[in-house]
mmCIF file with all atom_site columns, C-alpha atoms in Angstrom:
data_model
loop_
_atom_site.group_PDB
_atom_site.id
_atom_site.type_symbol
_atom_site.label_atom_id
_atom_site.label_alt_id
_atom_site.label_comp_id
_atom_site.label_asym_id
_atom_site.label_entity_id
_atom_site.label_seq_id
_atom_site.pdbx_PDB_ins_code
_atom_site.Cartn_x
_atom_site.Cartn_y
_atom_site.Cartn_z
_atom_site.occupancy
_atom_site.B_iso_or_equiv
_atom_site.pdbx_formal_charge
_atom_site.auth_seq_id
_atom_site.auth_comp_id
_atom_site.auth_asym_id
_atom_site.auth_atom_id
_atom_site.pdbx_PDB_model_num
ATOM 1   C CA . GLY A 1 1   ? 146.257 -17.302 95.848  1.00 55.00 ? 1   GLY A CA 1
ATOM 2   C CA . ALA A 1 2   ? 149.673 -18.854 95.548  1.00 82.00 ? 2   ALA A CA 1
ATOM 3   C CA . GLY A 1 3   ? 152.506 -17.343 97.555  1.00 93.00 ? 3   GLY A CA 1
ATOM 4   C CA . VAL A 1 4   ? 156.112 -16.889 96.681  1.00 95.00 ? 4   VAL A CA 1
ATOM 5   C CA . SER A 1 5   ? 157.599 -20.166 95.515  1.00 96.00 ? 5   SER A CA 1
ATOM 6   C CA . GLN A 1 6   ? 161.354 -21.122 95.334  1.00 97.00 ? 6   GLN A CA 1
ATOM 7   C CA . SER A 1 7   ? 163.138 -23.979 93.801  1.00 97.00 ? 7   SER A CA 1
ATOM 8   C CA . PRO A 1 8   ? 164.918 -26.152 94.514  1.00 97.00 ? 8   PRO A CA 1
ATOM 9   C CA . SER A 1 9   ? 164.003 -26.563 98.210  1.00 96.00 ? 9   SER A CA 1
ATOM 10  C CA . ASN A 1 10  ? 167.480 -28.010 98.896  1.00 97.00 ? 10  ASN A CA 1
ATOM 11  C CA . LYS A 1 11  ? 170.643 -27.968 96.912  1.00 97.00 ? 11  LYS A CA 1
ATOM 12  C CA . VAL A 1 12  ? 173.890 -29.740 97.617  1.00 98.00 ? 12  VAL A CA 1
ATOM 13  C CA . THR A 1 13  ? 176.897 -28.844 95.429  1.00 98.00 ? 13  THR A CA 1
ATOM 14  C CA . GLU A 1 14  ? 180.628 -29.299 95.382  1.00 97.00 ? 14  GLU A CA 1
ATOM 15  C CA . LYS A 1 15  ? 182.874 -26.390 95.974  1.00 97.00 ? 15  LYS A CA 1
ATOM 16  C CA . GLY A 1 16  ? 183.691 -24.576 92.677  1.00 97.00 ? 16  GLY A CA 1
ATOM 17  C CA . LYS A 1 17  ? 180.526 -25.509 90.959  1.00 98.00 ? 17  LYS A CA 1
ATOM 18  C CA . ASP A 1 18  ? 177.899 -22.940 89.741  1.00 98.00 ? 18  ASP A CA 1
ATOM 19  C CA . VAL A 1 19  ? 174.314 -23.035 91.168  1.00 98.00 ? 19  VAL A CA 1
ATOM 20  C CA . GLU A 1 20  ? 171.074 -21.319 90.072  1.00 98.00 ? 20  GLU A CA 1
ATOM 21  C CA . LEU A 1 21  ? 168.294 -20.634 92.499  1.00 98.00 ? 21  LEU A CA 1
ATOM 22  C CA . ARG A 1 22  ? 164.801 -19.750 91.272  1.00 98.00 ? 22  ARG A CA 1
ATOM 23  C CA . CYS A 1 23  ? 162.093 -17.507 92.686  1.00 97.00 ? 23  CYS A CA 1
ATOM 24  C CA . ASP A 1 24  ? 158.480 -17.099 91.522  1.00 96.00 ? 24  ASP A CA 1
ATOM 25  C CA . PRO A 1 25  ? 156.930 -14.032 93.121  1.00 95.00 ? 25  PRO A CA 1
ATOM 26  C CA . ILE A 1 26  ? 153.328 -13.487 93.945  1.00 94.00 ? 26  ILE A CA 1
ATOM 27  C CA . SER A 1 27  ? 151.480 -12.560 90.771  1.00 92.00 ? 27  SER A CA 1
ATOM 28  C CA . GLY A 1 28  ? 151.260 -8.789  90.210  1.00 89.00 ? 28  GLY A CA 1
ATOM 29  C CA . HIS A 1 29  ? 154.063 -7.928  92.646  1.00 90.00 ? 29  HIS A CA 1
ATOM 30  C CA . THR A 1 30  ? 156.517 -5.587  91.083  1.00 88.00 ? 30  THR A CA 1
ATOM 31  C CA . ALA A 1 31  ? 159.207 -5.750  93.654  1.00 90.00 ? 31  ALA A CA 1
ATOM 32  C CA . LEU A 1 32  ? 161.366 -8.782  94.269  1.00 93.00 ? 32  LEU A CA 1
ATOM 33  C CA . TYR A 1 33  ? 164.102 -9.257  96.919  1.00 95.00 ? 33  TYR A CA 1
ATOM 34  C CA . TRP A 1 34  ? 166.749 -11.847 97.720  1.00 97.00 ? 34  TRP A CA 1
ATOM 35  C CA . TYR A 1 35  ? 168.077 -12.290 101.190 1.00 97.00 ? 35  TYR A CA 1
ATOM 36  C CA . ARG A 1 36  ? 170.543 -14.789 102.661 1.00 97.00 ? 36  ARG A CA 1
ATOM 37  C CA . GLN A 1 37  ? 170.200 -16.371 106.088 1.00 95.00 ? 37  GLN A CA 1
ATOM 38  C CA . SER A 1 38  ? 173.286 -18.048 107.592 1.00 93.00 ? 38  SER A CA 1
ATOM 39  C CA . LEU A 1 39  ? 174.349 -18.885 111.051 1.00 85.00 ? 39  LEU A CA 1
ATOM 40  C CA . GLY A 1 40  ? 177.192 -16.416 111.171 1.00 77.00 ? 40  GLY A CA 1
ATOM 41  C CA . GLN A 1 41  ? 175.579 -13.442 109.508 1.00 81.00 ? 41  GLN A CA 1
ATOM 42  C CA . GLY A 1 42  ? 171.808 -13.692 110.237 1.00 88.00 ? 42  GLY A CA 1
ATOM 43  C CA . LEU A 1 43  ? 169.452 -12.414 107.618 1.00 93.00 ? 43  LEU A CA 1
ATOM 44  C CA . GLU A 1 44  ? 171.129 -10.160 104.983 1.00 94.00 ? 44  GLU A CA 1
ATOM 45  C CA . PHE A 1 45  ? 169.842 -8.307  102.019 1.00 94.00 ? 45  PHE A CA 1
ATOM 46  C CA . LEU A 1 46  ? 171.422 -9.321  98.762  1.00 96.00 ? 46  LEU A CA 1
ATOM 47  C CA . ILE A 1 47  ? 169.540 -7.601  95.834  1.00 95.00 ? 47  ILE A CA 1
ATOM 48  C CA . TYR A 1 48  ? 166.321 -5.895  94.972  1.00 91.00 ? 48  TYR A CA 1
ATOM 49  C CA . PHE A 1 49  ? 164.335 -5.624  91.657  1.00 91.00 ? 49  PHE A CA 1
ATOM 50  C CA . GLN A 1 50  ? 161.543 -2.982  91.131  1.00 87.00 ? 50  GLN A CA 1
ATOM 51  C CA . GLY A 1 51  ? 159.770 -3.066  87.882  1.00 83.00 ? 51  GLY A CA 1
ATOM 52  C CA . ASN A 1 52  ? 161.972 -2.139  85.021  1.00 82.00 ? 52  ASN A CA 1
ATOM 53  C CA . SER A 1 53  ? 164.392 -0.052  87.156  1.00 84.00 ? 53  SER A CA 1
ATOM 54  C CA . ALA A 1 54  ? 168.100 -1.009  87.552  1.00 86.00 ? 54  ALA A CA 1
ATOM 55  C CA . PRO A 1 55  ? 168.330 -3.521  90.380  1.00 89.00 ? 55  PRO A CA 1
ATOM 56  C CA . ASP A 1 56  ? 169.864 -2.464  93.714  1.00 89.00 ? 56  ASP A CA 1
ATOM 57  C CA . LYS A 1 57  ? 172.775 -4.818  94.013  1.00 91.00 ? 57  LYS A CA 1
ATOM 58  C CA . SER A 1 58  ? 174.335 -3.260  97.072  1.00 90.00 ? 58  SER A CA 1
ATOM 59  C CA . GLY A 1 59  ? 173.989 -6.323  99.195  1.00 92.00 ? 59  GLY A CA 1
ATOM 60  C CA . LEU A 1 60  ? 175.730 -8.814  96.938  1.00 95.00 ? 60  LEU A CA 1
ATOM 61  C CA . PRO A 1 61  ? 178.809 -10.164 98.748  1.00 94.00 ? 61  PRO A CA 1
ATOM 62  C CA . SER A 1 62  ? 181.069 -10.703 95.741  1.00 94.00 ? 62  SER A CA 1
ATOM 63  C CA . ASP A 1 63  ? 181.088 -10.717 91.961  1.00 95.00 ? 63  ASP A CA 1
ATOM 64  C CA . ARG A 1 64  ? 180.449 -14.379 92.070  1.00 97.00 ? 64  ARG A CA 1
ATOM 65  C CA . PHE A 1 65  ? 176.861 -13.651 92.875  1.00 97.00 ? 65  PHE A CA 1
ATOM 66  C CA . SER A 1 66  ? 174.516 -12.334 90.223  1.00 97.00 ? 66  SER A CA 1
ATOM 67  C CA . ALA A 1 67  ? 170.732 -12.196 89.711  1.00 96.00 ? 67  ALA A CA 1
ATOM 68  C CA . GLU A 1 68  ? 168.313 -11.512 86.924  1.00 95.00 ? 68  GLU A CA 1
ATOM 69  C CA . ARG A 1 69  ? 164.613 -11.086 86.624  1.00 94.00 ? 69  ARG A CA 1
ATOM 70  C CA . THR A 1 70  ? 163.004 -11.941 83.357  1.00 85.00 ? 70  THR A CA 1
ATOM 71  C CA . GLY A 1 71  ? 159.843 -10.360 82.174  1.00 81.00 ? 71  GLY A CA 1
ATOM 72  C CA . GLY A 1 72  ? 159.309 -8.634  85.499  1.00 78.00 ? 72  GLY A CA 1
ATOM 73  C CA . SER A 1 73  ? 158.318 -11.911 87.137  1.00 90.00 ? 73  SER A CA 1
ATOM 74  C CA . VAL A 1 74  ? 160.566 -14.954 87.728  1.00 95.00 ? 74  VAL A CA 1
ATOM 75  C CA . SER A 1 75  ? 164.028 -14.315 89.191  1.00 97.00 ? 75  SER A CA 1
ATOM 76  C CA . THR A 1 76  ? 167.198 -16.387 89.175  1.00 97.00 ? 76  THR A CA 1
ATOM 77  C CA . LEU A 1 77  ? 170.046 -16.028 91.609  1.00 98.00 ? 77  LEU A CA 1
ATOM 78  C CA . THR A 1 78  ? 173.339 -17.354 90.299  1.00 98.00 ? 78  THR A CA 1
ATOM 79  C CA . ILE A 1 79  ? 176.345 -18.188 92.408  1.00 98.00 ? 79  ILE A CA 1
ATOM 80  C CA . GLN A 1 80  ? 179.460 -18.962 90.454  1.00 98.00 ? 80  GLN A CA 1
ATOM 81  C CA . ARG A 1 81  ? 182.389 -20.966 91.761  1.00 98.00 ? 81  ARG A CA 1
ATOM 82  C CA . THR A 1 82  ? 180.642 -21.761 95.045  1.00 98.00 ? 82  THR A CA 1
ATOM 83  C CA . GLN A 1 83  ? 182.542 -21.646 98.235  1.00 97.00 ? 83  GLN A CA 1
ATOM 84  C CA . GLN A 1 84  ? 181.727 -23.282 101.543 1.00 96.00 ? 84  GLN A CA 1
ATOM 85  C CA . GLU A 1 85  ? 180.896 -19.984 103.115 1.00 95.00 ? 85  GLU A CA 1
ATOM 86  C CA . ASP A 1 86  ? 178.066 -19.673 100.508 1.00 96.00 ? 86  ASP A CA 1
ATOM 87  C CA . SER A 1 87  ? 176.220 -22.399 102.428 1.00 96.00 ? 87  SER A CA 1
ATOM 88  C CA . ALA A 1 88  ? 173.006 -20.787 103.699 1.00 96.00 ? 88  ALA A CA 1
ATOM 89  C CA . VAL A 1 89  ? 169.294 -20.453 103.174 1.00 96.00 ? 89  VAL A CA 1
ATOM 90  C CA . TYR A 1 90  ? 168.455 -18.145 100.353 1.00 97.00 ? 90  TYR A CA 1
ATOM 91  C CA . LEU A 1 91  ? 165.158 -16.442 100.685 1.00 96.00 ? 91  LEU A CA 1
ATOM 92  C CA . CYS A 1 92  ? 163.105 -14.585 98.187  1.00 97.00 ? 92  CYS A CA 1
ATOM 93  C CA . ALA A 1 93  ? 160.426 -12.010 98.867  1.00 95.00 ? 93  ALA A CA 1
ATOM 94  C CA . SER A 1 94  ? 158.058 -9.959  96.813  1.00 93.00 ? 94  SER A CA 1
ATOM 95  C CA . SER A 1 95  ? 155.821 -6.924  97.470  1.00 90.00 ? 95  SER A CA 1
ATOM 96  C CA . SER A 1 96  ? 153.318 -4.762  95.739  1.00 85.00 ? 96  SER A CA 1
ATOM 97  C CA . ILE A 1 97  ? 153.218 -1.056  95.332  1.00 75.00 ? 97  ILE A CA 1
ATOM 98  C CA . ALA A 1 98  ? 150.114 -0.831  97.450  1.00 75.00 ? 98  ALA A CA 1
ATOM 99  C CA . SER A 1 99  ? 151.224 -2.762  100.467 1.00 77.00 ? 99  SER A CA 1
ATOM 100 C CA . GLY A 1 100 ? 154.929 -2.155  100.837 1.00 77.00 ? 100 GLY A CA 1
ATOM 101 C CA . THR A 1 101 ? 155.051 -5.383  102.755 1.00 87.00 ? 101 THR A CA 1
ATOM 102 C CA . GLN A 1 102 ? 157.407 -8.220  101.711 1.00 91.00 ? 102 GLN A CA 1
ATOM 103 C CA . TYR A 1 103 ? 156.069 -11.768 101.597 1.00 93.00 ? 103 TYR A CA 1
ATOM 104 C CA . PHE A 1 104 ? 158.658 -14.481 101.754 1.00 95.00 ? 104 PHE A CA 1
ATOM 105 C CA . GLY A 1 105 ? 159.027 -17.826 100.046 1.00 95.00 ? 105 GLY A CA 1
ATOM 106 C CA . PRO A 1 106 ? 160.114 -20.960 101.884 1.00 94.00 ? 106 PRO A CA 1
ATOM 107 C CA . GLY A 1 107 ? 163.731 -20.587 100.905 1.00 95.00 ? 107 GLY A CA 1
ATOM 108 C CA . THR A 1 108 ? 166.375 -22.709 99.248  1.00 97.00 ? 108 THR A CA 1
ATOM 109 C CA . ARG A 1 109 ? 168.782 -24.395 101.537 1.00 96.00 ? 109 ARG A CA 1
ATOM 110 C CA . LEU A 1 110 ? 172.250 -24.507 99.909  1.00 97.00 ? 110 LEU A CA 1
ATOM 111 C CA . LEU A 1 111 ? 175.020 -26.765 101.105 1.00 97.00 ? 111 LEU A CA 1
ATOM 112 C CA . VAL A 1 112 ? 178.445 -26.415 99.539  1.00 97.00 ? 112 VAL A CA 1
ATOM 113 C CA . LEU A 1 113 ? 180.699 -29.401 100.264 1.00 96.00 ? 113 LEU A CA 1
ATOM 114 C CA . ALA B 2 1   ? 172.877 3.064   108.526 1.00 77.00 ? 1   ALA B CA 1
ATOM 115 C CA . GLN B 2 2   ? 169.777 1.378   109.964 1.00 85.00 ? 2   GLN B CA 1
ATOM 116 C CA . SER B 2 3   ? 170.137 -1.375  112.503 1.00 92.00 ? 3   SER B CA 1
ATOM 117 C CA . VAL B 2 4   ? 167.983 -3.578  114.655 1.00 95.00 ? 4   VAL B CA 1
ATOM 118 C CA . THR B 2 5   ? 168.824 -5.024  118.099 1.00 96.00 ? 5   THR B CA 1
ATOM 119 C CA . GLN B 2 6   ? 167.000 -7.978  119.653 1.00 97.00 ? 6   GLN B CA 1
ATOM 120 C CA . PRO B 2 7   ? 168.704 -8.358  122.986 1.00 96.00 ? 7   PRO B CA 1
ATOM 121 C CA . ASP B 2 8   ? 167.198 -11.692 123.843 1.00 95.00 ? 8   ASP B CA 1
ATOM 122 C CA . ILE B 2 9   ? 168.591 -14.624 121.860 1.00 95.00 ? 9   ILE B CA 1
ATOM 123 C CA . HIS B 2 10  ? 166.537 -17.250 123.762 1.00 96.00 ? 10  HIS B CA 1
ATOM 124 C CA . ILE B 2 11  ? 163.266 -16.798 125.842 1.00 97.00 ? 11  ILE B CA 1
ATOM 125 C CA . THR B 2 12  ? 161.438 -19.577 127.573 1.00 97.00 ? 12  THR B CA 1
ATOM 126 C CA . VAL B 2 13  ? 157.864 -19.058 128.819 1.00 97.00 ? 13  VAL B CA 1
ATOM 127 C CA . SER B 2 14  ? 155.185 -21.317 130.187 1.00 97.00 ? 14  SER B CA 1
ATOM 128 C CA . GLU B 2 15  ? 152.069 -22.010 128.080 1.00 97.00 ? 15  GLU B CA 1
ATOM 129 C CA . GLY B 2 16  ? 149.413 -19.464 129.052 1.00 97.00 ? 16  GLY B CA 1
ATOM 130 C CA . ALA B 2 17  ? 151.953 -16.901 130.296 1.00 98.00 ? 17  ALA B CA 1
ATOM 131 C CA . SER B 2 18  ? 152.379 -13.503 128.761 1.00 97.00 ? 18  SER B CA 1
ATOM 132 C CA . LEU B 2 19  ? 155.167 -12.723 126.401 1.00 97.00 ? 19  LEU B CA 1
ATOM 133 C CA . GLU B 2 20  ? 157.199 -9.651  125.449 1.00 98.00 ? 20  GLU B CA 1
ATOM 134 C CA . LEU B 2 21  ? 159.972 -9.789  122.875 1.00 98.00 ? 21  LEU B CA 1
ATOM 135 C CA . ARG B 2 22  ? 162.138 -6.717  122.683 1.00 98.00 ? 22  ARG B CA 1
ATOM 136 C CA . CYS B 2 23  ? 163.290 -4.818  119.565 1.00 98.00 ? 23  CYS B CA 1
ATOM 137 C CA . ASN B 2 24  ? 165.245 -1.669  119.340 1.00 97.00 ? 24  ASN B CA 1
ATOM 138 C CA . TYR B 2 25  ? 166.023 0.052   116.103 1.00 95.00 ? 25  TYR B CA 1
ATOM 139 C CA . SER B 2 26  ? 168.247 2.748   114.784 1.00 91.00 ? 26  SER B CA 1
ATOM 140 C CA . TYR B 2 27  ? 167.057 4.707   111.825 1.00 85.00 ? 27  TYR B CA 1
ATOM 141 C CA . GLY B 2 28  ? 167.445 8.380   110.762 1.00 74.00 ? 28  GLY B CA 1
ATOM 142 C CA . ALA B 2 29  ? 163.813 8.959   109.831 1.00 76.00 ? 29  ALA B CA 1
ATOM 143 C CA . THR B 2 30  ? 160.421 7.481   110.362 1.00 77.00 ? 30  THR B CA 1
ATOM 144 C CA . PRO B 2 31  ? 160.800 3.751   109.936 1.00 85.00 ? 31  PRO B CA 1
ATOM 145 C CA . TYR B 2 32  ? 158.713 0.923   108.662 1.00 90.00 ? 32  TYR B CA 1
ATOM 146 C CA . LEU B 2 33  ? 158.790 -1.810  111.280 1.00 93.00 ? 33  LEU B CA 1
ATOM 147 C CA . PHE B 2 34  ? 157.907 -5.394  110.986 1.00 95.00 ? 34  PHE B CA 1
ATOM 148 C CA . TRP B 2 35  ? 157.702 -8.610  113.047 1.00 97.00 ? 35  TRP B CA 1
ATOM 149 C CA . TYR B 2 36  ? 158.172 -11.875 111.264 1.00 97.00 ? 36  TYR B CA 1
ATOM 150 C CA . VAL B 2 37  ? 158.025 -15.389 112.637 1.00 97.00 ? 37  VAL B CA 1
ATOM 151 C CA . GLN B 2 38  ? 159.995 -18.401 111.326 1.00 95.00 ? 38  GLN B CA 1
ATOM 152 C CA . SER B 2 39  ? 159.220 -22.032 112.201 1.00 92.00 ? 39  SER B CA 1
ATOM 153 C CA . PRO B 2 40  ? 161.952 -24.644 111.625 1.00 86.00 ? 40  PRO B CA 1
ATOM 154 C CA . GLY B 2 41  ? 162.598 -25.194 107.955 1.00 82.00 ? 41  GLY B CA 1
ATOM 155 C CA . GLN B 2 42  ? 160.094 -22.549 106.913 1.00 85.00 ? 42  GLN B CA 1
ATOM 156 C CA . GLY B 2 43  ? 160.194 -19.078 105.430 1.00 87.00 ? 43  GLY B CA 1
ATOM 157 C CA . LEU B 2 44  ? 159.251 -15.888 107.218 1.00 93.00 ? 44  LEU B CA 1
ATOM 158 C CA . GLN B 2 45  ? 155.638 -15.262 108.010 1.00 94.00 ? 45  GLN B CA 1
ATOM 159 C CA . LEU B 2 46  ? 154.562 -11.572 108.741 1.00 95.00 ? 46  LEU B CA 1
ATOM 160 C CA . LEU B 2 47  ? 152.946 -11.097 112.135 1.00 97.00 ? 47  LEU B CA 1
ATOM 161 C CA . LEU B 2 48  ? 152.385 -7.409  111.952 1.00 96.00 ? 48  LEU B CA 1
ATOM 162 C CA . LYS B 2 49  ? 153.748 -4.186  110.637 1.00 93.00 ? 49  LYS B CA 1
ATOM 163 C CA . TYR B 2 50  ? 153.814 -0.454  111.580 1.00 92.00 ? 50  TYR B CA 1
ATOM 164 C CA . PHE B 2 51  ? 153.988 2.245   108.949 1.00 87.00 ? 51  PHE B CA 1
ATOM 165 C CA . SER B 2 52  ? 152.197 5.231   110.557 1.00 83.00 ? 52  SER B CA 1
ATOM 166 C CA . GLY B 2 53  ? 149.185 6.098   112.751 1.00 86.00 ? 53  GLY B CA 1
ATOM 167 C CA . ASP B 2 54  ? 148.128 4.310   115.816 1.00 88.00 ? 54  ASP B CA 1
ATOM 168 C CA . THR B 2 55  ? 151.297 3.240   117.628 1.00 91.00 ? 55  THR B CA 1
ATOM 169 C CA . LEU B 2 56  ? 149.747 0.007   118.920 1.00 96.00 ? 56  LEU B CA 1
ATOM 170 C CA . VAL B 2 57  ? 149.288 -2.416  116.069 1.00 96.00 ? 57  VAL B CA 1
ATOM 171 C CA . GLN B 2 58  ? 147.473 -5.772  116.075 1.00 97.00 ? 58  GLN B CA 1
ATOM 172 C CA . GLY B 2 59  ? 148.649 -8.727  114.109 1.00 97.00 ? 59  GLY B CA 1
ATOM 173 C CA . ILE B 2 60  ? 147.803 -12.351 113.431 1.00 96.00 ? 60  ILE B CA 1
ATOM 174 C CA . LYS B 2 61  ? 147.717 -15.068 116.039 1.00 94.00 ? 61  LYS B CA 1
ATOM 175 C CA . GLY B 2 62  ? 146.878 -12.652 118.827 1.00 96.00 ? 62  GLY B CA 1
ATOM 176 C CA . PHE B 2 63  ? 150.112 -10.694 118.684 1.00 98.00 ? 63  PHE B CA 1
ATOM 177 C CA . GLU B 2 64  ? 150.406 -6.981  119.108 1.00 98.00 ? 64  GLU B CA 1
ATOM 178 C CA . ALA B 2 65  ? 153.349 -4.477  119.070 1.00 98.00 ? 65  ALA B CA 1
ATOM 179 C CA . GLU B 2 66  ? 153.756 -0.981  120.227 1.00 96.00 ? 66  GLU B CA 1
ATOM 180 C CA . PHE B 2 67  ? 155.930 1.664   118.432 1.00 94.00 ? 67  PHE B CA 1
ATOM 181 C CA . LYS B 2 68  ? 157.592 3.980   120.899 1.00 94.00 ? 68  LYS B CA 1
ATOM 182 C CA . ARG B 2 69  ? 159.594 6.612   119.029 1.00 92.00 ? 69  ARG B CA 1
ATOM 183 C CA . SER B 2 70  ? 161.179 8.084   122.218 1.00 92.00 ? 70  SER B CA 1
ATOM 184 C CA . GLN B 2 71  ? 162.663 4.661   123.056 1.00 94.00 ? 71  GLN B CA 1
ATOM 185 C CA . SER B 2 72  ? 163.235 3.570   119.500 1.00 93.00 ? 72  SER B CA 1
ATOM 186 C CA . SER B 2 73  ? 161.435 0.420   120.298 1.00 96.00 ? 73  SER B CA 1
ATOM 187 C CA . PHE B 2 74  ? 158.955 -1.877  118.738 1.00 97.00 ? 74  PHE B CA 1
ATOM 188 C CA . ASN B 2 75  ? 158.276 -4.627  121.269 1.00 98.00 ? 75  ASN B CA 1
ATOM 189 C CA . LEU B 2 76  ? 156.137 -7.597  120.480 1.00 98.00 ? 76  LEU B CA 1
ATOM 190 C CA . ARG B 2 77  ? 153.631 -8.857  123.003 1.00 98.00 ? 77  ARG B CA 1
ATOM 191 C CA . LYS B 2 78  ? 151.105 -11.654 123.472 1.00 98.00 ? 78  LYS B CA 1
ATOM 192 C CA . PRO B 2 79  ? 148.944 -11.939 126.629 1.00 97.00 ? 79  PRO B CA 1
ATOM 193 C CA . SER B 2 80  ? 148.724 -15.733 126.616 1.00 97.00 ? 80  SER B CA 1
ATOM 194 C CA . VAL B 2 81  ? 151.342 -17.963 124.718 1.00 97.00 ? 81  VAL B CA 1
ATOM 195 C CA . HIS B 2 82  ? 150.302 -21.155 123.067 1.00 96.00 ? 82  HIS B CA 1
ATOM 196 C CA . TRP B 2 83  ? 152.694 -24.114 122.606 1.00 96.00 ? 83  TRP B CA 1
ATOM 197 C CA . SER B 2 84  ? 152.355 -23.545 118.838 1.00 95.00 ? 84  SER B CA 1
ATOM 198 C CA . ASP B 2 85  ? 153.999 -20.124 119.176 1.00 97.00 ? 85  ASP B CA 1
ATOM 199 C CA . ALA B 2 86  ? 157.431 -21.739 119.720 1.00 97.00 ? 86  ALA B CA 1
ATOM 200 C CA . ALA B 2 87  ? 159.466 -20.427 116.845 1.00 97.00 ? 87  ALA B CA 1
ATOM 201 C CA . GLU B 2 88  ? 162.052 -17.798 115.964 1.00 96.00 ? 88  GLU B CA 1
ATOM 202 C CA . TYR B 2 89  ? 160.982 -14.218 115.909 1.00 98.00 ? 89  TYR B CA 1
ATOM 203 C CA . PHE B 2 90  ? 162.620 -11.460 113.792 1.00 97.00 ? 90  PHE B CA 1
ATOM 204 C CA . CYS B 2 91  ? 162.163 -7.717  114.052 1.00 97.00 ? 91  CYS B CA 1
ATOM 205 C CA . ALA B 2 92  ? 162.972 -5.779  110.931 1.00 95.00 ? 92  ALA B CA 1
ATOM 206 C CA . VAL B 2 93  ? 163.189 -2.071  109.867 1.00 92.00 ? 93  VAL B CA 1
ATOM 207 C CA . GLY B 2 94  ? 162.814 -0.614  106.401 1.00 87.00 ? 94  GLY B CA 1
ATOM 208 C CA . ALA B 2 95  ? 162.692 2.866   104.840 1.00 76.00 ? 95  ALA B CA 1
ATOM 209 C CA . ALA B 2 96  ? 159.479 4.768   105.230 1.00 61.00 ? 96  ALA B CA 1
ATOM 210 C CA . GLY B 2 97  ? 158.075 6.753   102.372 1.00 52.00 ? 97  GLY B CA 1
ATOM 211 C CA . LEU B 2 98  ? 159.047 4.208   99.745  1.00 51.00 ? 98  LEU B CA 1
ATOM 212 C CA . THR B 2 99  ? 155.907 2.190   99.099  1.00 47.00 ? 99  THR B CA 1
ATOM 213 C CA . GLY B 2 100 ? 156.003 -0.581  96.691  1.00 42.00 ? 100 GLY B CA 1
ATOM 214 C CA . GLY B 2 101 ? 158.833 -2.344  98.366  1.00 45.00 ? 101 GLY B CA 1
ATOM 215 C CA . GLY B 2 102 ? 161.630 0.261   98.318  1.00 58.00 ? 102 GLY B CA 1
ATOM 216 C CA . ASN B 2 103 ? 162.264 -1.145  101.724 1.00 76.00 ? 103 ASN B CA 1
ATOM 217 C CA . LYS B 2 104 ? 165.290 -3.474  101.712 1.00 86.00 ? 104 LYS B CA 1
ATOM 218 C CA . LEU B 2 105 ? 164.918 -4.749  105.229 1.00 92.00 ? 105 LEU B CA 1
ATOM 219 C CA . THR B 2 106 ? 167.464 -4.865  107.980 1.00 93.00 ? 106 THR B CA 1
ATOM 220 C CA . PHE B 2 107 ? 166.765 -7.643  110.400 1.00 95.00 ? 107 PHE B CA 1
ATOM 221 C CA . GLY B 2 108 ? 167.628 -8.266  114.040 1.00 96.00 ? 108 GLY B CA 1
ATOM 222 C CA . THR B 2 109 ? 169.422 -11.502 114.947 1.00 95.00 ? 109 THR B CA 1
ATOM 223 C CA . GLY B 2 110 ? 166.205 -13.113 116.105 1.00 96.00 ? 110 GLY B CA 1
ATOM 224 C CA . THR B 2 111 ? 164.751 -14.404 119.399 1.00 97.00 ? 111 THR B CA 1
ATOM 225 C CA . GLN B 2 112 ? 164.163 -18.086 119.766 1.00 96.00 ? 112 GLN B CA 1
ATOM 226 C CA . LEU B 2 113 ? 161.008 -18.723 121.750 1.00 97.00 ? 113 LEU B CA 1
ATOM 227 C CA . LYS B 2 114 ? 160.525 -21.940 123.654 1.00 97.00 ? 114 LYS B CA 1
ATOM 228 C CA . VAL B 2 115 ? 157.210 -22.718 125.307 1.00 97.00 ? 115 VAL B CA 1
ATOM 229 C CA . GLU B 2 116 ? 156.966 -25.084 128.219 1.00 96.00 ? 116 GLU B CA 1
ATOM 230 C CA . LEU B 2 117 ? 153.875 -27.060 128.672 1.00 91.00 ? 117 LEU B CA 1
#
């Protein structure tokens, strides 16, 4: 009965570097979401995957942000050329068709120096 | 566009006292409504949700919420607060009719609850 897991828990990087954040959804959940939580902006939707459909990328703040989901399970959020304003907690959630309820992981805390 | 307003940024209550956290939403159709709680350094834990049916919903940890369409509100209540309830509480709205997680959620700014012993 594992929940959503995310890695790493914390990431410190230098401005301009690329980072990859990983999310393992609950087994069997077909939908996967990324959100960002920051002091200035609160909780914001970033991107949504549902099965084999094209992802909803409407929340990505810039083209430096991208995400993929391999095999309908694990997802990776990539931020290229990180900026200090990218510092935030990145939360992943997953849900099933039956419940429509999103279950969140513990988040990755990203600090860009 | 959908939006959520949580007018109280901070609330302080005494242990054993009752609690009501306010949430107002804006959505063009029947919404899905959620309350989540976040403890420091943790992810979001679902307290309760409203999709349809009975407008008074029960959740975990003794919380309940009432959906009032006429007021566009979904306030969270607890009759007797425990010190362990101190945390940040988020109200969220999503699209109804899209099961399976078609609901990209819009969150309020959160209410920080402090419990005095």
